[in-house]
Every structure is written in structure tokens, then in C-alpha cells.
XYZ file of C-alpha atoms in Angstrom:
567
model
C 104.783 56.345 97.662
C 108.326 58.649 97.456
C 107.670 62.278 97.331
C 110.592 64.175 96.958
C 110.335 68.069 97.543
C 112.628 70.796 96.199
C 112.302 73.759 98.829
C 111.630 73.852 102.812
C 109.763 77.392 103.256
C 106.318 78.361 102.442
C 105.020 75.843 99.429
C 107.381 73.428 99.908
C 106.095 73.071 104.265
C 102.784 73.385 103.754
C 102.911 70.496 100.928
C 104.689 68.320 103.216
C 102.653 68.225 106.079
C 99.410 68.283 104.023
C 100.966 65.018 102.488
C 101.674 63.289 105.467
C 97.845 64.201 106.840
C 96.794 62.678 103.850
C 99.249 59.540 103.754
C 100.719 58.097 107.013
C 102.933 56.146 104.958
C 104.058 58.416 102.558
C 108.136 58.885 102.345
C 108.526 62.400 102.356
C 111.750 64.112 101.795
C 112.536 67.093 101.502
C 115.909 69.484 100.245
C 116.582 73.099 101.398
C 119.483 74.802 99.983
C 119.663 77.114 102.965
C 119.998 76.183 106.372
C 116.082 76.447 107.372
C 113.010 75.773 106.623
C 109.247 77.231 107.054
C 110.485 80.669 108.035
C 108.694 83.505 107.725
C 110.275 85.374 104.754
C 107.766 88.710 105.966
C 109.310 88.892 109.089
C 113.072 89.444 107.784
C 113.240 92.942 107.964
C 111.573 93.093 110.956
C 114.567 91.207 112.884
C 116.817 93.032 111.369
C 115.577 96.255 112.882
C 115.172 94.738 116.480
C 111.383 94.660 116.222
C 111.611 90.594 116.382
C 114.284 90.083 119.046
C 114.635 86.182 118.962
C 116.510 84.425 115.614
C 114.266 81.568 116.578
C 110.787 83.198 115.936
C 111.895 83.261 112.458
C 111.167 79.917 112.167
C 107.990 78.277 112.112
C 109.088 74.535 112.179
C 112.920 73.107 112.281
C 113.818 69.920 110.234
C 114.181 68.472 113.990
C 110.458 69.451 114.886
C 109.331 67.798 111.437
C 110.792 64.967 112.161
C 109.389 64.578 115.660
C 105.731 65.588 114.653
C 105.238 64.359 110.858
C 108.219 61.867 110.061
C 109.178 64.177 107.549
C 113.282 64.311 106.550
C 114.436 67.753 105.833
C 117.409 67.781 104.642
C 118.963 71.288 104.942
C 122.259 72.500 103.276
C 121.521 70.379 100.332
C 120.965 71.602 96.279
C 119.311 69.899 93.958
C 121.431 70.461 91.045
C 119.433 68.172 88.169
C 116.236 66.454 87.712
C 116.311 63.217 85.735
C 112.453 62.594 84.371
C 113.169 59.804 82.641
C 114.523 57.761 85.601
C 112.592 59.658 88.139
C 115.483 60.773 90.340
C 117.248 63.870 90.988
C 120.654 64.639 91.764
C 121.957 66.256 95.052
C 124.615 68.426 96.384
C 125.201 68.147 100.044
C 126.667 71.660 99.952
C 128.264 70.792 104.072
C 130.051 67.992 102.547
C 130.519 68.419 98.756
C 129.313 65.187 98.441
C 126.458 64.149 95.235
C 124.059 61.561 95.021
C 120.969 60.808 93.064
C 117.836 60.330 94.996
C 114.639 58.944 93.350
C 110.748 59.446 93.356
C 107.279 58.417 92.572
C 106.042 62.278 93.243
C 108.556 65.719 92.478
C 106.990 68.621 93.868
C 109.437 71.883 93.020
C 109.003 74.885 95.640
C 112.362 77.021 94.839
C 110.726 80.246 95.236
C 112.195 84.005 93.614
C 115.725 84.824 93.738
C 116.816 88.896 94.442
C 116.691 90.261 91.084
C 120.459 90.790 90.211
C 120.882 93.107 86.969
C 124.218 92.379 85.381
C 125.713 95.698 87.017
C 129.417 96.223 87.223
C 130.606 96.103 91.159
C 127.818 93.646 91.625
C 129.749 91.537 93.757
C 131.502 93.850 96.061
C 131.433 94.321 99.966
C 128.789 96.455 102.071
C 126.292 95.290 99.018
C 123.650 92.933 100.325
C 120.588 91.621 99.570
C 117.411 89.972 101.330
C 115.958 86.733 100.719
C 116.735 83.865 103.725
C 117.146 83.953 106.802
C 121.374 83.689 106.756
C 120.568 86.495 104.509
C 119.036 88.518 107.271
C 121.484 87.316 110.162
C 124.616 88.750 107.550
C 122.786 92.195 107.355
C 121.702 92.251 111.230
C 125.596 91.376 111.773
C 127.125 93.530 109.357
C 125.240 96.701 111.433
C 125.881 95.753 115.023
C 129.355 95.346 113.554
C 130.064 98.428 111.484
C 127.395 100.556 112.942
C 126.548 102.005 109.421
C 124.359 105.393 109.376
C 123.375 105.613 106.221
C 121.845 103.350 103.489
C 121.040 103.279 99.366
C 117.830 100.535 98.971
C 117.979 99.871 95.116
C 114.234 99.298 94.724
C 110.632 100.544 96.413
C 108.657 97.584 96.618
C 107.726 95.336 99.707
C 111.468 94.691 101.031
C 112.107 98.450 100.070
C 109.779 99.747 102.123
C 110.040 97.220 105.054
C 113.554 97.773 105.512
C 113.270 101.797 104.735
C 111.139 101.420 107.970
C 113.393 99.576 109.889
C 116.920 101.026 109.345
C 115.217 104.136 109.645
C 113.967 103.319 112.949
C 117.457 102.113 113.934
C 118.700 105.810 112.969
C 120.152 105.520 109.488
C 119.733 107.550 106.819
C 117.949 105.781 104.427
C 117.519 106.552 100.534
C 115.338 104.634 97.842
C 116.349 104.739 94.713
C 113.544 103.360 91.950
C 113.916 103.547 88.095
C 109.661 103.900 88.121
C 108.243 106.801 89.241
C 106.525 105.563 92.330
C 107.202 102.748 94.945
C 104.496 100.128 95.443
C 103.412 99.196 91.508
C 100.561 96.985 92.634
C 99.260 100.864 93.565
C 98.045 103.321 90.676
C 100.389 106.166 91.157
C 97.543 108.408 92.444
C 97.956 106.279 95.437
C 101.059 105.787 95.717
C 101.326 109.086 96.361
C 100.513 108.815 100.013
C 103.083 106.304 100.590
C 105.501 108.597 99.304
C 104.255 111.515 101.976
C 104.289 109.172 104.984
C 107.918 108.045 103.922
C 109.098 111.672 103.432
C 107.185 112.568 106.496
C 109.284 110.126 108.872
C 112.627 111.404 107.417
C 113.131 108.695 104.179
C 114.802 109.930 100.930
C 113.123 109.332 97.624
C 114.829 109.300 94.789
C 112.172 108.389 91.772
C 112.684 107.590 88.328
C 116.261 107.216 88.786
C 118.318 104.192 87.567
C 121.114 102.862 89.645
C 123.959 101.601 86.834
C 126.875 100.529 88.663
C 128.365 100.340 92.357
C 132.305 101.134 93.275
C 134.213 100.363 96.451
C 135.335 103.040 98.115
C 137.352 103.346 101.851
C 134.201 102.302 104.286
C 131.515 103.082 101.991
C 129.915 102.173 98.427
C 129.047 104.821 95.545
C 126.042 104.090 93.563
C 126.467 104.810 90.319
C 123.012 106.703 89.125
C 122.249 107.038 85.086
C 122.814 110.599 84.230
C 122.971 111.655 87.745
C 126.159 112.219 90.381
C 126.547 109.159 92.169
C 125.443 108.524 95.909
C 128.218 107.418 98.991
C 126.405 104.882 101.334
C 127.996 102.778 104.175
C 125.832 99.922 102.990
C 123.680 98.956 100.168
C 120.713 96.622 99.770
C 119.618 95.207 96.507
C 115.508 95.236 96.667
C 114.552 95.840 93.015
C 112.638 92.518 92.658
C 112.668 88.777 92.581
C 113.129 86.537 89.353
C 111.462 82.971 90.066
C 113.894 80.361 90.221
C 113.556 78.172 87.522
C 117.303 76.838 86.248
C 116.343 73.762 87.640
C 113.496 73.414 85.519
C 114.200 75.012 82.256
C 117.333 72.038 82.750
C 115.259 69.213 82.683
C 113.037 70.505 79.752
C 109.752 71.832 81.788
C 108.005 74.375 79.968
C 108.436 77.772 81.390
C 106.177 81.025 80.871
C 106.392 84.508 82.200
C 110.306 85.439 83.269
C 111.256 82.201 83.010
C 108.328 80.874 85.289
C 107.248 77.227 85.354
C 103.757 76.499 83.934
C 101.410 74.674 85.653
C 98.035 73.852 85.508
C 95.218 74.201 87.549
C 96.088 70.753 89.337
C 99.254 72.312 89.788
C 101.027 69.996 87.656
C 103.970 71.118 84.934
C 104.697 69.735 81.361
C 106.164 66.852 82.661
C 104.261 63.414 84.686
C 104.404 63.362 88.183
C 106.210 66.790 88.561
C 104.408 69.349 90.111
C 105.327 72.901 91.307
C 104.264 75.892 93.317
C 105.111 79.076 95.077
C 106.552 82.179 93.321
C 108.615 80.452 90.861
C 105.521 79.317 89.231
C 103.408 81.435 86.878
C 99.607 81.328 87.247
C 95.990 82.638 86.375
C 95.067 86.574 87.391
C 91.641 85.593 89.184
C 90.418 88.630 87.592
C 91.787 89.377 84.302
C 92.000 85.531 83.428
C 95.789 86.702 82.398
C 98.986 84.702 83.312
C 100.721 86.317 86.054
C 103.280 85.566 88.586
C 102.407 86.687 92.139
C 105.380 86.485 94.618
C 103.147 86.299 97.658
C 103.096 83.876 100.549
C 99.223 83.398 100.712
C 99.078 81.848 97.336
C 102.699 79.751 98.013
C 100.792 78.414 100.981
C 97.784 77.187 99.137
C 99.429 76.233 96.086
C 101.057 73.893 98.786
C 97.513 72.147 99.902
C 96.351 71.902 96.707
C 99.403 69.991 95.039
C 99.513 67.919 98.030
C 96.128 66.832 97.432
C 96.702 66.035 94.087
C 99.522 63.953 94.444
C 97.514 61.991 97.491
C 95.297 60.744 94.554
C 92.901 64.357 94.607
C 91.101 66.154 92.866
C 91.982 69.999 94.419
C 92.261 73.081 91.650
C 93.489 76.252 92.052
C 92.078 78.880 89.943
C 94.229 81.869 90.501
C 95.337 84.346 92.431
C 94.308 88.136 92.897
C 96.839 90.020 94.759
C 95.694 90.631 98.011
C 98.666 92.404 99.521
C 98.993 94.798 102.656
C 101.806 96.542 103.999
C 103.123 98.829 107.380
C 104.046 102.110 106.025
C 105.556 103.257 110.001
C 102.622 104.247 111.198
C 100.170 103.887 108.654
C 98.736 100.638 106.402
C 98.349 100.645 102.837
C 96.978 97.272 101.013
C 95.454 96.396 97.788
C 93.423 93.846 95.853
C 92.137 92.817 92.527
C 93.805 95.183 89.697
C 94.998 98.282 89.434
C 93.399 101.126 87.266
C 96.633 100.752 85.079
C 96.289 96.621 84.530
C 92.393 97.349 83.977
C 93.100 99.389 81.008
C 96.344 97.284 79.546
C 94.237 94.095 79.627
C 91.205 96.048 77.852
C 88.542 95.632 80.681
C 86.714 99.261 80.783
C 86.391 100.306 83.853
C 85.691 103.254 86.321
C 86.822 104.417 89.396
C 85.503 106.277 92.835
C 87.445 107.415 95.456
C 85.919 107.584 98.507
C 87.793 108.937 102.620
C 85.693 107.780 105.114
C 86.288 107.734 108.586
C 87.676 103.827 110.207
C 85.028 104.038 112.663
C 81.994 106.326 113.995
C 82.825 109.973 114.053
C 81.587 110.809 117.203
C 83.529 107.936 118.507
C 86.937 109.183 119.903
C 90.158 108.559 117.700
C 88.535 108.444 114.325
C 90.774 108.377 111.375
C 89.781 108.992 108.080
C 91.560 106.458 105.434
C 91.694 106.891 101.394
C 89.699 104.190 99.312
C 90.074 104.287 95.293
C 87.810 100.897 94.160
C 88.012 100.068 90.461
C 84.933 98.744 89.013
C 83.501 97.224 85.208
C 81.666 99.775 83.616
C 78.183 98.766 82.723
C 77.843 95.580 84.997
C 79.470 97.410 88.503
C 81.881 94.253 88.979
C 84.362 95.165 91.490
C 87.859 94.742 89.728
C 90.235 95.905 92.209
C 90.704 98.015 95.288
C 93.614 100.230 97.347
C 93.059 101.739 100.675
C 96.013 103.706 102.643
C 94.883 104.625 106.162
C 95.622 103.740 109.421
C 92.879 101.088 111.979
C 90.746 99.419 110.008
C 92.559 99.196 106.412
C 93.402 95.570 107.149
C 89.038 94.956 107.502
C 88.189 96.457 104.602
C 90.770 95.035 101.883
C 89.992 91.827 103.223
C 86.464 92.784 102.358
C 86.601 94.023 99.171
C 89.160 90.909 98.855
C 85.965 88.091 99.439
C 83.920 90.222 97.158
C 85.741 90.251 94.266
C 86.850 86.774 94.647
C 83.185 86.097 94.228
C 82.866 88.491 91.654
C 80.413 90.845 93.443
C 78.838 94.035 91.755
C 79.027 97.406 93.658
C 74.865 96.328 94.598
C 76.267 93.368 96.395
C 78.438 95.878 98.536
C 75.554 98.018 99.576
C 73.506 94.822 100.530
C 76.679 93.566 102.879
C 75.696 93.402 106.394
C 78.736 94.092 108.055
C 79.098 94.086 111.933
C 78.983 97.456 113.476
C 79.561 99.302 116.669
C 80.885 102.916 117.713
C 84.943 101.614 118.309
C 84.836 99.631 115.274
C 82.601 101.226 112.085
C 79.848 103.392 110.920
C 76.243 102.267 110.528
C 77.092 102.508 106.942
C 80.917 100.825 106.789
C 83.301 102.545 104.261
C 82.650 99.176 102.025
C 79.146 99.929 102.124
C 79.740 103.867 101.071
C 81.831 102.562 97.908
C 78.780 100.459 96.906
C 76.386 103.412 97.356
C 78.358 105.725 95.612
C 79.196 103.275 92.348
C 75.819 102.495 92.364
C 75.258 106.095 92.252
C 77.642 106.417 88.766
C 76.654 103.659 87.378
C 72.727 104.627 87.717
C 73.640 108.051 86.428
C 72.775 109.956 89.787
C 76.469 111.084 90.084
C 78.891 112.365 87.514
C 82.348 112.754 88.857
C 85.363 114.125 87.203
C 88.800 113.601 88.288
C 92.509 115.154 89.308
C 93.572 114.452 85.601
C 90.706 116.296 84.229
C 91.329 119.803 86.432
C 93.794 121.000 84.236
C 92.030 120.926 81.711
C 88.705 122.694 82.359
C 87.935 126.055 81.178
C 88.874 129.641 82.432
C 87.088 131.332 80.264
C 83.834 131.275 82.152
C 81.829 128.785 79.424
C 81.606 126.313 82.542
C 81.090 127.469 86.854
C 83.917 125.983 89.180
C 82.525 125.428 92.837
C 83.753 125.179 95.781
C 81.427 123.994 98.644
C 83.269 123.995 101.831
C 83.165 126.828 104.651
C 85.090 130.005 103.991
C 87.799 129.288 106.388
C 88.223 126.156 104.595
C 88.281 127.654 101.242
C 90.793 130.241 102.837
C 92.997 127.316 103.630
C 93.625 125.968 100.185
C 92.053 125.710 96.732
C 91.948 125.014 93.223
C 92.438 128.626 91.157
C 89.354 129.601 89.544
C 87.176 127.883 91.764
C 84.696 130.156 93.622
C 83.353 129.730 97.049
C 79.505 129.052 97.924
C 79.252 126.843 101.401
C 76.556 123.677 100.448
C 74.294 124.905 103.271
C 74.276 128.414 101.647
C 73.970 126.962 98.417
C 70.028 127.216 97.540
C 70.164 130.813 98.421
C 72.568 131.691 95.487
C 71.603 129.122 93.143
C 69.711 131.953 91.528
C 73.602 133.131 90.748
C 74.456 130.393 88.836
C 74.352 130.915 85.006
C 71.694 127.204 83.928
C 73.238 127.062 80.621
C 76.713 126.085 82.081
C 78.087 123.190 83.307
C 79.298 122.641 87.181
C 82.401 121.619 88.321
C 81.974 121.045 92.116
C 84.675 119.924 94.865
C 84.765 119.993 98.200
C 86.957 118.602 101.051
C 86.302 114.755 100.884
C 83.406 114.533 98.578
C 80.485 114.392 100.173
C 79.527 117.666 100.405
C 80.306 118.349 96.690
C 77.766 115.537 96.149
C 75.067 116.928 97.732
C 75.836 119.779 96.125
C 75.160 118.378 93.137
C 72.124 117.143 93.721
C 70.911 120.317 94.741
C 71.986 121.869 91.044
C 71.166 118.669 89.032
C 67.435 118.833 90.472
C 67.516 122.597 89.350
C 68.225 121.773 86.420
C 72.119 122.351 85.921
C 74.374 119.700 84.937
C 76.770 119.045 87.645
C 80.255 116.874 88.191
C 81.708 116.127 91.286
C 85.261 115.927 92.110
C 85.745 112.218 93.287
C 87.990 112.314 96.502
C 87.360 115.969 97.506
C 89.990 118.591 98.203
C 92.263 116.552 100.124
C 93.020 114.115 97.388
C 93.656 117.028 94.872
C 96.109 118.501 97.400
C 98.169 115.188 97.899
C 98.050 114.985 94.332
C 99.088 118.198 93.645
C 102.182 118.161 96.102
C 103.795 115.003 94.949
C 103.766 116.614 90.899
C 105.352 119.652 92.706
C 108.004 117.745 94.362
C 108.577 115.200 91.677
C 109.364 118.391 89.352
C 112.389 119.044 91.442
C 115.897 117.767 90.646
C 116.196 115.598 93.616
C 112.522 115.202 94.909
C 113.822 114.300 98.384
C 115.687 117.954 98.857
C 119.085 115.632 99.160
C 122.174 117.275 98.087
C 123.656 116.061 95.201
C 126.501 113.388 95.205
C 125.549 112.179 99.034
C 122.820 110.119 100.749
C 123.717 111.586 103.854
């Protein structure tokens, strides 16, 4: 058996050793248009700000190392420009040489990946504008700064490369701006988190520029302008293209496969496409949401990686399916983490699932334990049943144990009462008695019972001044002195049944208090004396972070930049 694979990084690797594990005497080849193979596409930006010194710990295998340990030929520097079903060969570009052949299979398997999303803007092409998706990709930008020694920089776009390389330049001492046309960097985050991205990038010295669409670049002497819609332009001495990635499917839609989502190839679960004994996988192909049921695309390595195994199997004579992906995603924010699984709030509601949400800031480990830091957990959940849909958590230690928790529990489709019943390991350094994924259990369980009632940050504004309803605030004086919500009135929880005498029964209870838990307690207090009480999910502290990023975001320029300059 000939297989012949299209792409050397993460799908198109992991296929080809899984092949030759499964078939000694399998011909393998395989083409990479750039000039390596299994690298580590997450590490990019993190060579280009120094943090990975060595080029060569970019790469995970070399086409000589595949050759020595699996008899695998990678062929780098080489296109596939044209796939030919109907004679089962495809023709190749040696782009060293210039010179084309046709070489033939019994087995395709297509791994091209997602290309830099390139809008047709005018000064596309021009100098000092860059963007990041290989590895000569990285050494051009890495080059280009211990060249030029820029000190300031425009990233068109706030996703994952955004951010990484808002980190990284920034650490290197550049002035870095994001521009984003949406409103807040991270989508696979529900804006009310995303808002503590956007503090933490402010807070270490990153310009935000939100809801603001780039239009156009221009040349100028040592610098590029970046044309905003609307808005003055910005003067960078470099520019990096981050706004996305469009799967690369021109080889595909060629030959006749049937393509889905942007342009995506369509598989099935077998990872097969329209077409017989052409498969395909990575982030060029669009698959199942593990959760909605929805076709998605999800430009992640994880899935890339299994999507590998699986098609491998398959085309071994197997039987391996893959039924979908969820998003598990997690990110450095400088010093602080900030991951997500499952869906959003947002996807919940656009793909008709109702659902609820809690919001919970528990501490990473045991509070009497020195160094505890508190993180911020929002879990979406399926009304009525408690099926955990999705989850975000932005903290600091221990983010990276709980997503990957809430991750395995959604995957099996768990209910908020298989959280509670987790038994999780514990010990002073590392948790609570009750870990944080335990709490979110309890406290769904609690809503969907009816023993809590919350309301939320988009509900405030709207309750009544007029006195037909009490507004509570449950913390200590000093904390109420600190900061609160207008029209909220002070009564500490431990002082609480003393005055409950004050409190008017016919009127409803708004409660908050600094993280949540007090506010609950609170609330059980009133609800067992008769009153009927709602607790502010995510306490004070959430309110506040909300609060500040609607107060910047009503500015002109959110950042405080002056106009016409990123520096």
C-alpha cells in the first residue's frame, strides 16, 4: 500500500507514524510546502520573543529523523498543486527546483491546515506587514526585529496569535496595540469574561483598540499607517496580520471534494471526504461540535493530532471514529491563564439549547494555605437536566486542572450532580476539601433544585429605585465603604438576623456581596423567613470588572492612546 500525505505538521505527522506502527510495509510519503515538518505551531510566538532560545526546539521531528526512525520520506519544499481522483495521483511542485511530476496512490490523506486570514485590503502586500503561520514565518519576524529594532507594533486581530505575540513583543519592550473589529478579544469567551483578559492586558501596558476595523495599510518612511474605518489612522514600525485563519482547501474544492463551512472539507466520522480513498484532517476540515451536534471548524492542535490517529487507522483497514470536537482551549495571558471548554453562553443560545449560568471565584487551593489565589469560573449548564454545556475560568495556578476537568465531564456529558459526586485529589498546596469543580456542582444543583435564585450584572440596571423591592449588601462596612452598587444598603450577613425585623416581607431581595457566598447565605437566612431572595451570581468583584470595562469601552479610544499614533 502507497499513502501519499499532503502536509508535514500536526495531522499530517501524527498520521504518518501511526501508519507505519500499523503497517511496516506501508510506502509512506509525504509533501510539505514549507521547509519543516511536525513543529510546534504554539510555540511560534514564543521564539520570537526569546522565551524559546533554540530554532531547533521548534521542531518535533526533521524529515532526516523520520527517515531514520519510521522509513517515512518527507519531502519538504514541495506543493501539491492538483489531485487527479480518477487516476489516483497527484501532481507536484518541487518549489527548490521548479520542477513537476505526478506521484500516485492507493491512500490520499490531505493535512493542509488554515492559512492567515488575508482580507482583500489595499497595501496588503507591502513591507514591515507580516503574518504568523510556519516556522520561516516566525524566523522572518524574529529577523526583521533584531534587524530593525522596531518599538512599536499594530496586531490586526485579538485571538490566540494576538494575544501570544501582544505578550511577547511586549515583553521585548514594544509598544504593542490590538486592533479587533469585535468588541472583545478571545470569542470562544462570553464577553463577561473576556473582560478580564482585557484588564490583565491593559494592566501590563497593551493597547486595546475594540470594535475598530482596520481598512487599509500605506507605506510610509520606516513605518506603516493602518488605515482604521472612521477613525485617524495608526503609525507602527511593524504590523502583524492575526485576524484569523481560513482552512486551506483550493486543493480540494479543485478536484471536486465537497466542502462545508468557509470553504472546509467535509468528512465523515471515519474521516473520509466525498471522494474514495481520500481522507482529510486538521483545521482545514470541518467537523461535529461534541456538544451542540453542529458543524464547526476548530483550528486547534489537539483535535489535528487525533484526527491524525484516527484516519490512520482507517486507512490501515480500521474501524476508528471521531465524533467531534469541543473546544478545549487554554491560553497565557502574562501572568495569568484563561481557558475554556464546551460552548459559550452566546453559542448556547444561537443553537437554541436553554441554558443557565453560575459564576462562581474560589480560591486555587486551601485558604489557609500560603499563596492562595482566587480564579473566576462562569459554567454554562442545560436548564432542567443540569448538563454541563460549557465552561471559562481566568485565574492564575490551577486553571489548567480545572478546565481539564470540566473538559472530561462534559465530554461524558455529566450533570452538575455528577460534579458534586467527583472525588478529586486534595491537599493544602493543591485544593480545597471541596475543589472549585465541586463548588460549581453544589451551587447548580442549588438553582436547579430551586434553593438559590440568582440574578445577574445584566439585570442590575434594571431593578427598581423606587423602594417596591430591598437592595442588600452583605459585606463588612469597610468593604461596603470601598465600593458598591448605588441604592444598595449595607447589613453585614453576621448582623443580618438582628435586623431582619427591618426588612419590609412583602418585598423582594436583591442581595450581593463580594464573591457570592456570603450573599448566599444571606439568602437563606431571608428565604427561611419568609422573604423571597436573589443572589448576585459572582459577588461584588465581578460587578466591578464588569462595570469598568463598559466605562472604558465608552471612551473614544478605550486604551487612553492618542489619536493618530500607536506610540
Amino acid at each position: 500500500m502507497k499513502v501519499v500525505i499532503v502536509g508535514g505538521v500536526a495531522g499530517g505527522a501524527s498520521a504518518a507514524a501511526r501508519i507505519r506502527r500499523l503497517d511496516e510495509k506501508a510506502e509512506i510519503v509525504v509533501f510539505e510546502r514549507s521547509g519543516y515538518v511536525s513543529y510546534a505551531n504554539c510555540g511560534l510566538p514564543y521564539y520570537i520573543g526569546g522565551v524559546i532560545e533554540d530554532p531547533e526546539d521548534l521542531t518535533l521531528q526533521t524529515p532526516e529523523s523520520f527517515l531514520e526512525r519510521f522509513r517515512i520520506t518527507m519531502k519538504v519544499h514541495h506543493a501539491v498543486t492538483a489531485i487527479h481522483p480518477e487516476r489516483k495521483t497527484v501532481s507536484v511542485k518541487n518549489l527548490e527546483t521548479l520542477e513537476e511530476f505526478e506521484e500516485s496512490y492507493d491512500k490520499l490523506l490531505l493535512s493542509p491546515g488554515a492559512k492567515p486570514t488575508q482580507p482583500n485590503l489595499p497595501g496588503a502586500g507591502i513591507d514591515r506587514l507580516f503574518t504568523l503561520r510556519t516556522v520561516e514565518d516566525t524566523f522572518k519576524i524574529r529577523e526583521f526585529i533584531d534587524r530593525e529594532h522596531p518599538k512599536s507594533v499594530v496586531l490586526a486581530g485579538g485571538g490566540f496569535i494576538g494575544l501570544e505575540l501582544a505578550e511577547n513583543l511586549r515583553e521585548l519592550g514594544m509598544d504593542v496595540t490590538i486592533v479587533q473589529r469585535l468588541k472583545q478579544l478571545m470569542n470562544p469567551f462570553d464577553p463577561d469574561m473576556a473582560v478580564f483578559i482585557h484588564a490583565k492586558m491593559r494592566e501590563k501596558g497593551v493597547k486595546l483598540m475594540l470594535g475598530y476595523s482596520v481598512e487599509g495599510f500605506e507605506a510610509t518612511a520606516g513605518s506603516v499607517s493602518v488605515l482604521l474605518e472612521g477613525n485617524p489612522a495608526l503609525e507602527a514600525d511593524m504590523v502583524v496580520l492575526a485576524i484569523g485563519v481560513t482552512p486551506e482547501s483550493e486543493l480540494a474544492k479543485s478536484a471536486g471534494l465537497q466542502l462545508g463551512l468557509k470553504g472546509s472539507i467535509v468528512v465523515n466520522e471515519r474521516m473520509e471526504t466525498s471522494m474514495p480513498d481520500i481522507y482529510a484532517v486538521g483545521d482545514a476540515v470541518q467537523i461535529k461540535h461534541s456538544v451542540t451536534g453542529l458543524d464547526t471548524l476548530l483550528a486547534l492542535a489537539g483535535p489535528a493530532n487525533k484526527q491524525g490517529r484516527i484516519a490512520a487507522d482507517n486507512i490501515c483497514g480500521g474501524d476508528s471514529r471521531y465524533h467531534g470536537g469541543q473546544g478545549s482551549s487554554i491560553i497565557k495571558v502574562f501572568d495569568m491563564t484563561a481557558a475554556t471548554t464546551g460552548i459559550n453562553e452566546q453559542t448556547a443560545e444561537k443553537a437554541g439549547i436553554a441554558c443557565d449560568k453560575v459564576y462562581l471565584s474560589p480560591a486555587n487551593h486551601a485558604g489557609y494555605y500560603p499563596g492562595a489565589q482566587n480564579m473566576v469560573i462562569k459554567v454554562v449548564f442545560e436548564k432542567g437536566s443540569g448538563r454541563i454545556l460549557g465552561a471559562q475560568i481566568v485565574g492564575y495556578a490551577g486553571v489548567d486542572k480545572r478546565i481539564d476537568v470540566l473538559a472530561t465531564a462534559i465530554h461524558a456529558r455529566m450533570t452538575a450532580f455528577d460534579l458534586k459526586e467527583l472525588d478529586l485529589a486534595y491537599a493544602p498546596p493543591y485544593s480545597s476539601a471541596k475543589d472549585p469543580v465541586n463548588m460549581a456542582g453544589f451551587l447548580i444543583e442549588n438553582v436547579l433544585h430551586g434553593l438559590l435564585k440568582q440574578f445577574f450584572y445584566e439585570d442590575v440596571a434594571g431593578l427598581p429605585k423606587d423602594g417596591s423591592v430591598t437592595l442588600l449588601d452583605v459585606r463588612t462596612p469597610e468593604e461596603f465603604e470601598m465600593g458598591h452598587i448605588n441604592g444598595f444598603s449595607n447589613i453585614p450577613v453576621d448582623e443580618l438576623r438582628q435586623h431582619i425585623s427591618e426588612l419590609a416581607k412583602g418585598k423582594p431581595v436583591y442581595v450581593i456581596c463580594q464573591s457570592g457566598i456570603r450573599s448566599y447565605l444571606a439568602c437563606r437566612i431571608l428565604t427561611q423567613n419568609g422573604f423571597t431572595c436573589y443572589n448576585f451570581s459572582g459577588g461584588y468583584g465581578f460587578y466591578r470588572a464588569q462595570a469598568e470595562e463598559v466605562l472604558t469601552a465608552q471612551q473614544s479610544y478605550p486604551c487612553g492612546m492618542e489619536k493618530g499614533t500607536s506610540r
